[in-house]
Amino acid sequence: MAAGAGDAGLATALIVAAGSGERLRAGGPKALVELAGRPMYEYSLEACRQASKVGQIVIAVPPGKAAAFGTATGAGSGVRIVEGGATRSHSVAAGLALIDSATVVVHDAARPLVTPGLIDEAVTALEAATGLDGVIAAAPVTDTIKRVGKDSRVSETLDRSTLRAVQTPQVFRRAALSAAIAAGDLDNATDDASLVEAAGGAIAIMDSPSFNIKVTVPEDIASAEAILADRDRKDDPESC
Ligand code: CTP
Ligand code: MG
């Protein structure tokens, strides 16, 4: 939905795209790396635009790189750009400072396969809940997970049925996320929900489909492009 006067009551999406993408080794910011011919962040931006529960959109970009995000986010696009910080949580804090809607959807530009449906589902789940501060996308863990101590010694095998691999989108009541960010350890947190949990907030997970992968290392590009190609094939009525 386009940003504008009709945004009252809609969530604001905060796309964090300010990372350097060291593990991808692409020689530039990960969000600008092309996936099937388009910069990676454009996929998340498009999904947020199409989500019916989202009004305004903010993107946190690497310092000094705002111009490179220009075409999709220029004047009249309804998208606001902010420079991110030294860690992901600092980038979230920078974006959040521009947001005053009651609900915020935080999403990683590094998860370009997110769909409008997944975003809307998370927002709807939080809206429908009482006593919750956030709803986060998460997937069952398929590997067995062990706790390892000194000298590579296994100290414990965890009960896999109680474990989830956490993803984005993560949807929060903005007041709860703002308070958690103000009080939290922004240098070390690896997701937003953990900050809200640390502040005493209540978070629930929402099962996420397997396609919602994160592009982290070079091999992930081919996996993401394969999922996109599969989607295009299914959308194309000429295909068999
Ligand atoms: N991110 C951010 N600001 C930072 C660090 C990360 O906005 N200072 C964003 C990334 O752009 C990405 C998301 O957080 O969309 C998840 O981070 P990750 O996958 O770790 O991306 P990078 O930090 O860019 O990659 P790396 O850790 O390999 O350098
Ligand atoms: Mg990182």
PDB file of C-alpha atoms and ligand atoms in Angstrom:
ATOM      1  CA  MET A   1       0.000   0.000   0.000  1.00  0.00           C
ATOM      2  CA  ALA A   2       1.366   3.436  -0.874  1.00  0.00           C
ATOM      3  CA  ALA A   3       2.310   5.738   1.963  1.00  0.00           C
ATOM      4  CA  GLY A   4       0.045   8.688   2.575  1.00  0.00           C
ATOM      5  CA  ALA A   5      -2.943   9.971   4.504  1.00  0.00           C
ATOM      6  CA  GLY A   6      -4.546   6.529   4.527  1.00  0.00           C
ATOM      7  CA  ASP A   7      -1.777   5.055   6.672  1.00  0.00           C
ATOM      8  CA  ALA A   8      -3.508   5.482  10.009  1.00  0.00           C
ATOM      9  CA  GLY A   9      -3.630   2.148  11.748  1.00  0.00           C
ATOM     10  CA  LEU A  10      -1.233   0.467   9.353  1.00  0.00           C
ATOM     11  CA  ALA A  11       2.142  -0.881  10.416  1.00  0.00           C
ATOM     12  CA  THR A  12       5.398   0.729   9.336  1.00  0.00           C
ATOM     13  CA  ALA A  13       7.979  -1.576   7.769  1.00  0.00           C
ATOM     14  CA  LEU A  14      11.622  -1.061   8.719  1.00  0.00           C
ATOM     15  CA  ILE A  15      13.935  -2.830   6.273  1.00  0.00           C
ATOM     16  CA  VAL A  16      17.446  -3.136   7.661  1.00  0.00           C
ATOM     17  CA  ALA A  17      19.906  -3.032   4.774  1.00  0.00           C
ATOM     18  CA  ALA A  18      22.921  -1.340   6.352  1.00  0.00           C
ATOM     19  CA  GLY A  19      25.188  -4.357   6.723  1.00  0.00           C
ATOM     20  CA  SER A  20      28.445  -4.719   4.843  1.00  0.00           C
ATOM     21  CA  GLY A  21      27.876  -8.332   3.802  1.00  0.00           C
ATOM     22  CA  GLU A  22      31.335  -9.531   4.788  1.00  0.00           C
ATOM     23  CA  ARG A  23      30.458 -13.224   4.525  1.00  0.00           C
ATOM     24  CA  LEU A  24      29.057 -12.744   1.023  1.00  0.00           C
ATOM     25  CA  ARG A  25      32.413 -11.316  -0.077  1.00  0.00           C
ATOM     26  CA  ALA A  26      30.811  -9.324  -2.906  1.00  0.00           C
ATOM     27  CA  GLY A  27      33.033  -6.286  -2.462  1.00  0.00           C
ATOM     28  CA  GLY A  28      30.120  -4.012  -1.547  1.00  0.00           C
ATOM     29  CA  PRO A  29      26.975  -3.831   0.592  1.00  0.00           C
ATOM     30  CA  LYS A  30      24.936  -7.064   0.468  1.00  0.00           C
ATOM     31  CA  ALA A  31      21.634  -5.222  -0.037  1.00  0.00           C
ATOM     32  CA  LEU A  32      22.912  -3.904  -3.394  1.00  0.00           C
ATOM     33  CA  VAL A  33      24.117  -7.278  -4.682  1.00  0.00           C
ATOM     34  CA  GLU A  34      22.004  -8.383  -7.641  1.00  0.00           C
ATOM     35  CA  LEU A  35      19.648 -11.302  -7.448  1.00  0.00           C
ATOM     36  CA  ALA A  36      18.142 -12.300 -10.808  1.00  0.00           C
ATOM     37  CA  GLY A  37      19.083  -8.861 -12.151  1.00  0.00           C
ATOM     38  CA  ARG A  38      17.733  -6.680  -9.332  1.00  0.00           C
ATOM     39  CA  PRO A  39      19.433  -5.348  -6.188  1.00  0.00           C
ATOM     40  CA  MET A  40      18.594  -7.626  -3.280  1.00  0.00           C
ATOM     41  CA  TYR A  41      16.828  -4.998  -1.151  1.00  0.00           C
ATOM     42  CA  GLU A  42      14.253  -4.330  -3.888  1.00  0.00           C
ATOM     43  CA  TYR A  43      12.602  -7.699  -3.267  1.00  0.00           C
ATOM     44  CA  SER A  44      11.914  -6.934   0.397  1.00  0.00           C
ATOM     45  CA  LEU A  45      10.824  -3.416  -0.523  1.00  0.00           C
ATOM     46  CA  GLU A  46       8.364  -4.772  -3.084  1.00  0.00           C
ATOM     47  CA  ALA A  47       6.943  -7.303  -0.598  1.00  0.00           C
ATOM     48  CA  CYS A  48       6.454  -4.528   1.989  1.00  0.00           C
ATOM     49  CA  ARG A  49       4.796  -2.320  -0.631  1.00  0.00           C
ATOM     50  CA  GLN A  50       2.369  -5.082  -1.530  1.00  0.00           C
ATOM     51  CA  ALA A  51       1.568  -6.051   2.059  1.00  0.00           C
ATOM     52  CA  SER A  52      -1.902  -4.707   2.832  1.00  0.00           C
ATOM     53  CA  LYS A  53      -1.075  -4.268   6.525  1.00  0.00           C
ATOM     54  CA  VAL A  54       1.933  -1.992   5.808  1.00  0.00           C
ATOM     55  CA  GLY A  55       1.695   1.763   5.222  1.00  0.00           C
ATOM     56  CA  GLN A  56       4.980   3.576   5.450  1.00  0.00           C
ATOM     57  CA  ILE A  57       8.395   2.067   4.758  1.00  0.00           C
ATOM     58  CA  VAL A  58      11.794   3.047   6.172  1.00  0.00           C
ATOM     59  CA  ILE A  59      15.089   1.557   4.947  1.00  0.00           C
ATOM     60  CA  ALA A  60      18.306   1.686   6.968  1.00  0.00           C
ATOM     61  CA  VAL A  61      21.204   1.843   4.493  1.00  0.00           C
ATOM     62  CA  PRO A  62      24.971   1.756   4.873  1.00  0.00           C
ATOM     63  CA  PRO A  63      26.394   5.188   5.808  1.00  0.00           C
ATOM     64  CA  GLY A  64      27.297   7.155   2.687  1.00  0.00           C
ATOM     65  CA  LYS A  65      25.409   4.802   0.345  1.00  0.00           C
ATOM     66  CA  ALA A  66      21.954   6.400   0.257  1.00  0.00           C
ATOM     67  CA  ALA A  67      22.336   7.483  -3.378  1.00  0.00           C
ATOM     68  CA  ALA A  68      22.795   3.871  -4.463  1.00  0.00           C
ATOM     69  CA  PHE A  69      19.311   3.082  -3.125  1.00  0.00           C
ATOM     70  CA  GLY A  70      17.891   6.020  -5.077  1.00  0.00           C
ATOM     71  CA  THR A  71      15.827   4.614  -7.902  1.00  0.00           C
ATOM     72  CA  ALA A  72      13.410   2.551  -5.830  1.00  0.00           C
ATOM     73  CA  THR A  73      13.295   5.006  -2.979  1.00  0.00           C
ATOM     74  CA  GLY A  74      13.388   8.449  -4.601  1.00  0.00           C
ATOM     75  CA  ALA A  75      11.074  11.397  -4.083  1.00  0.00           C
ATOM     76  CA  GLY A  76       7.425  10.405  -4.256  1.00  0.00           C
ATOM     77  CA  SER A  77       8.154   6.762  -3.527  1.00  0.00           C
ATOM     78  CA  GLY A  78       6.878   7.082   0.037  1.00  0.00           C
ATOM     79  CA  VAL A  79      10.017   5.351   1.265  1.00  0.00           C
ATOM     80  CA  ARG A  80      12.282   7.057   3.779  1.00  0.00           C
ATOM     81  CA  ILE A  81      15.982   6.343   4.009  1.00  0.00           C
ATOM     82  CA  VAL A  82      18.102   6.542   7.141  1.00  0.00           C
ATOM     83  CA  GLU A  83      21.765   5.729   7.666  1.00  0.00           C
ATOM     84  CA  GLY A  84      22.241   2.581   9.712  1.00  0.00           C
ATOM     85  CA  GLY A  85      24.709   1.974  12.504  1.00  0.00           C
ATOM     86  CA  ALA A  86      27.653  -0.212  13.414  1.00  0.00           C
ATOM     87  CA  THR A  87      25.514  -3.248  14.325  1.00  0.00           C
ATOM     88  CA  ARG A  88      22.137  -4.477  13.148  1.00  0.00           C
ATOM     89  CA  SER A  89      20.455  -3.283  16.358  1.00  0.00           C
ATOM     90  CA  HIS A  90      21.964   0.187  15.957  1.00  0.00           C
ATOM     91  CA  SER A  91      20.481   0.241  12.446  1.00  0.00           C
ATOM     92  CA  VAL A  92      17.089  -0.747  13.856  1.00  0.00           C
ATOM     93  CA  ALA A  93      17.400   2.036  16.432  1.00  0.00           C
ATOM     94  CA  ALA A  94      18.176   4.589  13.710  1.00  0.00           C
ATOM     95  CA  GLY A  95      15.125   3.552  11.691  1.00  0.00           C
ATOM     96  CA  LEU A  96      12.835   3.336  14.667  1.00  0.00           C
ATOM     97  CA  ALA A  97      13.579   6.960  15.524  1.00  0.00           C
ATOM     98  CA  LEU A  98      11.580   7.936  12.400  1.00  0.00           C
ATOM     99  CA  ILE A  99       8.578   5.727  13.158  1.00  0.00           C
ATOM    100  CA  ASP A 100       5.497   6.599  15.179  1.00  0.00           C
ATOM    101  CA  SER A 101       2.956   3.969  14.100  1.00  0.00           C
ATOM    102  CA  ALA A 102       1.654   1.593  16.785  1.00  0.00           C
ATOM    103  CA  THR A 103       3.065  -1.447  14.986  1.00  0.00           C
ATOM    104  CA  VAL A 104       6.480  -1.957  13.387  1.00  0.00           C
ATOM    105  CA  VAL A 105       7.582  -4.749  11.048  1.00  0.00           C
ATOM    106  CA  VAL A 106      11.358  -5.232  11.126  1.00  0.00           C
ATOM    107  CA  HIS A 107      12.707  -7.155   8.158  1.00  0.00           C
ATOM    108  CA  ASP A 108      16.216  -8.002   6.937  1.00  0.00           C
ATOM    109  CA  ALA A 109      17.009  -6.985   3.353  1.00  0.00           C
ATOM    110  CA  ALA A 110      19.065 -10.192   3.412  1.00  0.00           C
ATOM    111  CA  ARG A 111      15.777 -12.201   3.327  1.00  0.00           C
ATOM    112  CA  PRO A 112      14.610 -11.240  -0.169  1.00  0.00           C
ATOM    113  CA  LEU A 113      12.160 -14.136  -0.571  1.00  0.00           C
ATOM    114  CA  VAL A 114       9.715 -12.786   2.010  1.00  0.00           C
ATOM    115  CA  THR A 115       6.176 -12.456   0.669  1.00  0.00           C
ATOM    116  CA  PRO A 116       3.459  -9.863   1.328  1.00  0.00           C
ATOM    117  CA  GLY A 117       1.391 -12.723   2.739  1.00  0.00           C
ATOM    118  CA  LEU A 118       4.019 -13.620   5.339  1.00  0.00           C
ATOM    119  CA  ILE A 119       4.297  -9.984   6.439  1.00  0.00           C
ATOM    120  CA  ASP A 120       0.518  -9.581   6.672  1.00  0.00           C
ATOM    121  CA  GLU A 121       0.197 -12.860   8.569  1.00  0.00           C
ATOM    122  CA  ALA A 122       2.672 -11.692  11.221  1.00  0.00           C
ATOM    123  CA  VAL A 123       0.987  -8.297  11.624  1.00  0.00           C
ATOM    124  CA  THR A 124      -2.440  -9.929  11.854  1.00  0.00           C
ATOM    125  CA  ALA A 125      -1.194 -12.403  14.468  1.00  0.00           C
ATOM    126  CA  LEU A 126       0.088  -9.591  16.675  1.00  0.00           C
ATOM    127  CA  GLU A 127      -3.078  -7.535  16.206  1.00  0.00           C
ATOM    128  CA  ALA A 128      -5.200 -10.502  17.218  1.00  0.00           C
ATOM    129  CA  ALA A 129      -3.160 -11.259  20.328  1.00  0.00           C
ATOM    130  CA  THR A 130      -3.571  -9.835  23.779  1.00  0.00           C
ATOM    131  CA  GLY A 131      -0.609  -9.638  26.112  1.00  0.00           C
ATOM    132  CA  LEU A 132       1.975 -10.005  23.358  1.00  0.00           C
ATOM    133  CA  ASP A 133       4.631  -7.460  22.422  1.00  0.00           C
ATOM    134  CA  GLY A 134       5.855  -9.202  19.301  1.00  0.00           C
ATOM    135  CA  VAL A 135       5.317 -11.992  16.776  1.00  0.00           C
ATOM    136  CA  ILE A 136       8.350 -13.345  14.934  1.00  0.00           C
ATOM    137  CA  ALA A 137       8.813 -15.676  11.969  1.00  0.00           C
ATOM    138  CA  ALA A 138      10.626 -18.863  12.930  1.00  0.00           C
ATOM    139  CA  ALA A 139      11.269 -22.305  11.457  1.00  0.00           C
ATOM    140  CA  PRO A 140      11.643 -25.698  13.109  1.00  0.00           C
ATOM    141  CA  VAL A 141      15.270 -26.765  13.512  1.00  0.00           C
ATOM    142  CA  THR A 142      16.178 -29.682  11.274  1.00  0.00           C
ATOM    143  CA  ASP A 143      19.669 -30.401  12.615  1.00  0.00           C
ATOM    144  CA  THR A 144      20.244 -31.863  16.052  1.00  0.00           C
ATOM    145  CA  ILE A 145      21.729 -29.112  18.220  1.00  0.00           C
ATOM    146  CA  LYS A 146      24.355 -29.780  20.878  1.00  0.00           C
ATOM    147  CA  ARG A 147      25.881 -27.491  23.458  1.00  0.00           C
ATOM    148  CA  VAL A 148      29.675 -27.587  23.226  1.00  0.00           C
ATOM    149  CA  GLY A 149      32.119 -26.634  25.944  1.00  0.00           C
ATOM    150  CA  LYS A 150      35.879 -26.478  26.209  1.00  0.00           C
ATOM    151  CA  ASP A 151      38.049 -28.678  23.935  1.00  0.00           C
ATOM    152  CA  SER A 152      35.080 -29.333  21.607  1.00  0.00           C
ATOM    153  CA  ARG A 153      33.476 -31.473  24.318  1.00  0.00           C
ATOM    154  CA  VAL A 154      29.714 -31.953  23.973  1.00  0.00           C
ATOM    155  CA  SER A 155      28.008 -31.062  27.227  1.00  0.00           C
ATOM    156  CA  GLU A 156      24.362 -31.444  26.195  1.00  0.00           C
ATOM    157  CA  THR A 157      22.049 -32.468  23.360  1.00  0.00           C
ATOM    158  CA  LEU A 158      19.087 -30.107  23.237  1.00  0.00           C
ATOM    159  CA  ASP A 159      15.492 -31.204  22.716  1.00  0.00           C
ATOM    160  CA  ARG A 160      15.000 -30.239  19.090  1.00  0.00           C
ATOM    161  CA  SER A 161      11.206 -30.132  19.352  1.00  0.00           C
ATOM    162  CA  THR A 162      11.472 -27.047  21.573  1.00  0.00           C
ATOM    163  CA  LEU A 163      13.919 -25.182  19.301  1.00  0.00           C
ATOM    164  CA  ARG A 164      13.233 -22.717  16.493  1.00  0.00           C
ATOM    165  CA  ALA A 165      15.526 -20.910  14.062  1.00  0.00           C
ATOM    166  CA  VAL A 166      14.454 -17.300  14.173  1.00  0.00           C
ATOM    167  CA  GLN A 167      14.014 -15.179  11.068  1.00  0.00           C
ATOM    168  CA  THR A 168      12.416 -11.925  10.014  1.00  0.00           C
ATOM    169  CA  PRO A 169       9.805 -10.477   9.637  1.00  0.00           C
ATOM    170  CA  GLN A 170       9.581  -9.633  13.332  1.00  0.00           C
ATOM    171  CA  VAL A 171       6.532  -7.533  14.214  1.00  0.00           C
ATOM    172  CA  PHE A 172       6.326  -5.505  17.413  1.00  0.00           C
ATOM    173  CA  ARG A 173       4.238  -3.045  19.292  1.00  0.00           C
ATOM    174  CA  ARG A 174       6.360   0.001  18.617  1.00  0.00           C
ATOM    175  CA  ALA A 175       6.354   1.233  22.206  1.00  0.00           C
ATOM    176  CA  ALA A 176       7.711  -2.104  23.458  1.00  0.00           C
ATOM    177  CA  LEU A 177      10.454  -2.231  20.819  1.00  0.00           C
ATOM    178  CA  SER A 178      11.441   1.408  21.438  1.00  0.00           C
ATOM    179  CA  ALA A 179      11.744   0.813  25.192  1.00  0.00           C
ATOM    180  CA  ALA A 180      13.755  -2.380  24.612  1.00  0.00           C
ATOM    181  CA  ILE A 181      16.089  -0.633  22.174  1.00  0.00           C
ATOM    182  CA  ALA A 182      16.603   2.257  24.604  1.00  0.00           C
ATOM    183  CA  ALA A 183      17.595  -0.156  27.392  1.00  0.00           C
ATOM    184  CA  GLY A 184      19.235  -2.940  25.401  1.00  0.00           C
ATOM    185  CA  ASP A 185      22.699  -4.172  24.506  1.00  0.00           C
ATOM    186  CA  LEU A 186      22.718  -2.965  20.904  1.00  0.00           C
ATOM    187  CA  ASP A 187      26.315  -4.042  20.359  1.00  0.00           C
ATOM    188  CA  ASN A 188      25.643  -7.737  20.895  1.00  0.00           C
ATOM    189  CA  ALA A 189      21.972  -8.559  20.187  1.00  0.00           C
ATOM    190  CA  THR A 190      21.424 -10.713  17.083  1.00  0.00           C
ATOM    191  CA  ASP A 191      17.704 -10.097  16.746  1.00  0.00           C
ATOM    192  CA  ASP A 192      15.124  -7.573  17.899  1.00  0.00           C
ATOM    193  CA  ALA A 193      12.937  -9.985  19.802  1.00  0.00           C
ATOM    194  CA  SER A 194      15.789 -10.852  22.169  1.00  0.00           C
ATOM    195  CA  LEU A 195      15.968  -7.196  23.195  1.00  0.00           C
ATOM    196  CA  VAL A 196      12.230  -7.155  23.883  1.00  0.00           C
ATOM    197  CA  GLU A 197      12.550 -10.438  25.814  1.00  0.00           C
ATOM    198  CA  ALA A 198      15.401  -8.966  27.877  1.00  0.00           C
ATOM    199  CA  ALA A 199      13.160  -6.032  28.740  1.00  0.00           C
ATOM    200  CA  GLY A 200      10.486  -8.452  30.008  1.00  0.00           C
ATOM    201  CA  GLY A 201       8.305  -8.406  26.899  1.00  0.00           C
ATOM    202  CA  ALA A 202       6.261 -11.338  25.598  1.00  0.00           C
ATOM    203  CA  ILE A 203       7.074 -12.742  22.161  1.00  0.00           C
ATOM    204  CA  ALA A 204       5.379 -15.523  20.189  1.00  0.00           C
ATOM    205  CA  ILE A 205       6.633 -17.271  17.104  1.00  0.00           C
ATOM    206  CA  MET A 206       4.793 -17.758  13.849  1.00  0.00           C
ATOM    207  CA  ASP A 207       5.798 -20.751  11.716  1.00  0.00           C
ATOM    208  CA  SER A 208       7.661 -19.562   8.653  1.00  0.00           C
ATOM    209  CA  PRO A 209       7.893 -21.376   5.310  1.00  0.00           C
ATOM    210  CA  SER A 210      11.207 -22.885   4.194  1.00  0.00           C
ATOM    211  CA  PHE A 211      11.552 -20.426   1.298  1.00  0.00           C
ATOM    212  CA  ASN A 212      12.265 -17.485   3.616  1.00  0.00           C
ATOM    213  CA  ILE A 213      16.038 -18.042   3.545  1.00  0.00           C
ATOM    214  CA  LYS A 214      18.732 -15.524   4.462  1.00  0.00           C
ATOM    215  CA  VAL A 215      21.408 -14.737   1.921  1.00  0.00           C
ATOM    216  CA  THR A 216      24.608 -14.950   3.937  1.00  0.00           C
ATOM    217  CA  VAL A 217      27.340 -16.731   1.929  1.00  0.00           C
ATOM    218  CA  PRO A 218      27.917 -16.788  -1.863  1.00  0.00           C
ATOM    219  CA  GLU A 219      26.172 -20.158  -2.336  1.00  0.00           C
ATOM    220  CA  ASP A 220      22.937 -18.668  -0.964  1.00  0.00           C
ATOM    221  CA  ILE A 221      22.615 -16.481  -4.094  1.00  0.00           C
ATOM    222  CA  ALA A 222      22.011 -19.524  -6.307  1.00  0.00           C
ATOM    223  CA  SER A 223      19.477 -20.943  -3.818  1.00  0.00           C
ATOM    224  CA  ALA A 224      17.591 -17.642  -3.692  1.00  0.00           C
ATOM    225  CA  GLU A 225      17.577 -17.329  -7.484  1.00  0.00           C
ATOM    226  CA  ALA A 226      16.274 -20.889  -7.806  1.00  0.00           C
ATOM    227  CA  ILE A 227      13.367 -20.093  -5.461  1.00  0.00           C
ATOM    228  CA  LEU A 228      12.612 -16.922  -7.467  1.00  0.00           C
ATOM    229  CA  ALA A 229      12.697 -18.844 -10.752  1.00  0.00           C
ATOM    230  CA  ASP A 230      10.352 -21.463  -9.326  1.00  0.00           C
ATOM    231  CA  ARG A 231       7.971 -18.702  -8.228  1.00  0.00           C
ATOM    232  CA  ASP A 232       8.055 -17.096 -11.693  1.00  0.00           C
ATOM    233  CA  ARG A 233       7.294 -20.448 -13.296  1.00  0.00           C
ATOM    234  CA  LYS A 234       4.275 -20.974 -11.041  1.00  0.00           C
ATOM    235  CA  ASP A 235       3.042 -17.406 -11.724  1.00  0.00           C
ATOM    236  CA  ASP A 236       3.381 -17.813 -15.495  1.00  0.00           C
ATOM    237  CA  PRO A 237       0.151 -19.227 -16.956  1.00  0.00           C
ATOM    238  CA  GLU A 238       2.053 -20.297 -20.110  1.00  0.00           C
ATOM    239  CA  SER A 239       4.249 -22.649 -18.118  1.00  0.00           C
ATOM    240  CA  CYS A 240       3.408 -26.273 -17.672  1.00  0.00           C
TER     241      CYS A 240
HETATM  242  N1  CTP B   1      22.331  -4.986   9.076  1.00  0.00           N
HETATM  243  C1  CTP B   1      22.178  -3.615   9.256  1.00  0.00           C
HETATM  244  N2  CTP B   1      23.143  -2.895   9.906  1.00  0.00           N
HETATM  245  C2  CTP B   1      24.260  -3.491  10.344  1.00  0.00           C
HETATM  246  C3  CTP B   1      24.432  -4.889  10.173  1.00  0.00           C
HETATM  247  C4  CTP B   1      23.441  -5.612   9.534  1.00  0.00           C
HETATM  248  O1  CTP B   1      21.163  -3.060   8.832  1.00  0.00           O
HETATM  249  N3  CTP B   1      25.192  -2.747  10.937  1.00  0.00           N
HETATM  250  C5  CTP B   1      21.318  -5.737   8.333  1.00  0.00           C
HETATM  251  C6  CTP B   1      21.870  -6.356   7.058  1.00  0.00           C
HETATM  252  O2  CTP B   1      21.886  -5.387   6.011  1.00  0.00           O
HETATM  253  C7  CTP B   1      20.952  -7.516   6.811  1.00  0.00           C
HETATM  254  C8  CTP B   1      20.449  -7.880   8.210  1.00  0.00           C
HETATM  255  O3  CTP B   1      20.859  -6.832   9.082  1.00  0.00           O
HETATM  256  O4  CTP B   1      19.851  -7.186   5.993  1.00  0.00           O
HETATM  257  C9  CTP B   1      20.994  -9.225   8.675  1.00  0.00           C
HETATM  258  O5  CTP B   1      22.402  -9.140   8.824  1.00  0.00           O
HETATM  259  P1  CTP B   1      23.464 -10.074   8.110  1.00  0.00           P
HETATM  260  O6  CTP B   1      22.803 -11.140   7.321  1.00  0.00           O
HETATM  261  O7  CTP B   1      24.484 -10.431   9.136  1.00  0.00           O
HETATM  262  O8  CTP B   1      24.088  -9.071   7.012  1.00  0.00           O
HETATM  263  P2  CTP B   1      25.496  -8.345   7.042  1.00  0.00           P
HETATM  264  O9  CTP B   1      25.802  -7.867   8.429  1.00  0.00           O
HETATM  265  O10 CTP B   1      25.473  -7.349   5.938  1.00  0.00           O
HETATM  266  O11 CTP B   1      26.471  -9.551   6.638  1.00  0.00           O
HETATM  267  P3  CTP B   1      27.828 -10.032   7.376  1.00  0.00           P
HETATM  268  O12 CTP B   1      27.453 -10.330   8.809  1.00  0.00           O
HETATM  269  O13 CTP B   1      28.254 -11.226   6.595  1.00  0.00           O
HETATM  270  O14 CTP B   1      28.795  -8.866   7.266  1.00  0.00           O
HETATM  271 MG    MG B   2      25.999  -9.294  10.059  1.00  0.00          MG
END
